Amino acid sequence: MEGEKEIRSRLVQELVLNGRDPPSCYVQRDHDRQLNAPPQPSSPIPVIDLDHLSQSDGADEAVKFRSALQSWGLFLAINHGIPGSFLDKVLNLSREFFHLPLEDKQKFTNLIDGKDFKLEGYGNDIVVSNGQILDWNDRLYLLIQPEDQRNLAVWPTTPISFRDTLHEFGKKTETVRAQILRAMAKVLELKEDCFVNHFDEKATMNARFNYYPHCKRPDLVFGLKPHSDASAMTILLLDKEVGGLQVHKNAEWVDVPVLPNSLLVVVGDGMEILSNGIFRSPIHRVLTNSDKERVSVVMFISLDPEKNLEPLDELVDEKRPRMYKTVRTKDFLADHYEDFAEGKRTMDFYKI
Ligand SMILES: O=C(O)CCC(=O)C(=O)O
Ligand SMILES: [Fe+2]
């Protein structure tokens, strides 16, 4: 029999191959689960046409966009300029990577000497405490920007086009990022470049390739436990067939539908702070599927780690006093990795 420690160090994919029920370190405590209440789609997840939004007749779209950012903190973006065939390629490469034999993937491990976690690489959750409940998810985490800080030692070389495609996806995501940041400034009646200017050449972009193997007991585990993203903004490419992502709104868990060729844009904690709480960083989670695996490719966009995260002066006044303390981006992100593992929200420590 394997001990708890060995099981914790296994990849989820290996556990599935064993065909067993999820080990106890993956089983959520009852009160954390809330899986029984079926999600009530009180209103559909907003869909925003980014092309229309940037046109001179895009006023209606801008109203929808602002409301999506304020009330949901996320939206599905269509007409974002990245061809569907390219998005398919990214999803397929990701799936191909996770389907490689374990020893091939382990070359890119996120463990140092087989035990200490680092952020980048292939593996599973950072374990910070003994009682930590793990997520039913293996992932590959890579820094894409700034380019000169890439650690190519953990960038897969199989499939052969992995690196080039990821580089290209980073470039394309950068264009979408700028488009959205400009539109955000516009709907807040700020100077068009005021958010874009915060994302200089030292701003970071990290990719997280998520792999959720099927799970015999989806009622017991989370693919990803409830959390908000510590980034300023997250741009997600979701599985084209299998859903599982839910967002918490008005005390309900609402399914994010599968919408092929769209990108999901999520407001991160960083943008909630910059916008002095006008835009909302939503709590979301991922459920697993009893017979289907699921992949997602997630791009986390953050400020220069040395820059301070604080509400924009233009968004603080008597009617809307400052809602968050100042924190260095780097410190906020470091806290997040620990807090996430323990199911806490870093954001709550910075509210005034
Ligand atoms: O896989 C998904 O749908 C969501 C992933 C996510 O929320 C994350 O990686 O932060
Ligand atoms: Fe997330």
JSON list of C-alpha atoms and ligand atoms in Angstrom, two decimals, residues 208 210 212 224 227 229 236 238 245 284 286 294 296 298 300, ligand 1:
[
{"chain": "A", "resi": 208, "resn": "ARG", "atom": "CA", "xyz": [-0.83, 27.48, -17.36]},
{"chain": "A", "resi": 210, "resn": "ASN", "atom": "CA", "xyz": [-4.38, 22.57, -17.26]},
{"chain": "A", "resi": 212, "resn": "TYR", "atom": "CA", "xyz": [-8.12, 17.47, -15.81]},
{"chain": "A", "resi": 224, "resn": "LEU", "atom": "CA", "xyz": [-9.68, 23.46, -9.27]},
{"chain": "A", "resi": 227, "resn": "HIS", "atom": "CA", "xyz": [-10.38, 30.88, -6.19]},
{"chain": "A", "resi": 229, "resn": "ASP", "atom": "CA", "xyz": [-6.97, 34.88, -10.13]},
{"chain": "A", "resi": 236, "resn": "LEU", "atom": "CA", "xyz": [-8.44, 31.50, -21.18]},
{"chain": "A", "resi": 238, "resn": "LEU", "atom": "CA", "xyz": [-11.20, 26.47, -22.84]},
{"chain": "A", "resi": 245, "resn": "LEU", "atom": "CA", "xyz": [-15.77, 25.83, -15.19]},
{"chain": "A", "resi": 284, "resn": "HIS", "atom": "CA", "xyz": [-14.55, 30.48, -9.97]},
{"chain": "A", "resi": 286, "resn": "VAL", "atom": "CA", "xyz": [-13.65, 23.70, -12.01]},
{"chain": "A", "resi": 294, "resn": "ARG", "atom": "CA", "xyz": [-10.64, 18.29, -20.13]},
{"chain": "A", "resi": 296, "resn": "SER", "atom": "CA", "xyz": [-7.56, 24.51, -20.83]},
{"chain": "A", "resi": 298, "resn": "VAL", "atom": "CA", "xyz": [-4.73, 29.91, -19.39]},
{"chain": "A", "resi": 300, "resn": "PHE", "atom": "CA", "xyz": [-2.15, 35.11, -16.69]},
{"chain": "B", "resi": 1, "resn": "LIG", "atom": "O1", "xyz": [-9.67, 25.30, -16.58]},
{"chain": "B", "resi": 1, "resn": "LIG", "atom": "C1", "xyz": [-10.45, 26.23, -16.42]},
{"chain": "B", "resi": 1, "resn": "LIG", "atom": "O2", "xyz": [-11.52, 26.31, -17.00]},
{"chain": "B", "resi": 1, "resn": "LIG", "atom": "C2", "xyz": [-10.14, 27.34, -15.43]},
{"chain": "B", "resi": 1, "resn": "LIG", "atom": "C3", "xyz": [-8.71, 27.42, -15.01]},
{"chain": "B", "resi": 1, "resn": "LIG", "atom": "C4", "xyz": [-8.47, 28.45, -13.96]},
{"chain": "B", "resi": 1, "resn": "LIG", "atom": "O3", "xyz": [-9.36, 29.03, -13.39]},
{"chain": "B", "resi": 1, "resn": "LIG", "atom": "C5", "xyz": [-7.07, 28.78, -13.60]},
{"chain": "B", "resi": 1, "resn": "LIG", "atom": "O4", "xyz": [-6.13, 28.11, -14.10]},
{"chain": "B", "resi": 1, "resn": "LIG", "atom": "O5", "xyz": [-6.90, 29.75, -12.80]}
]
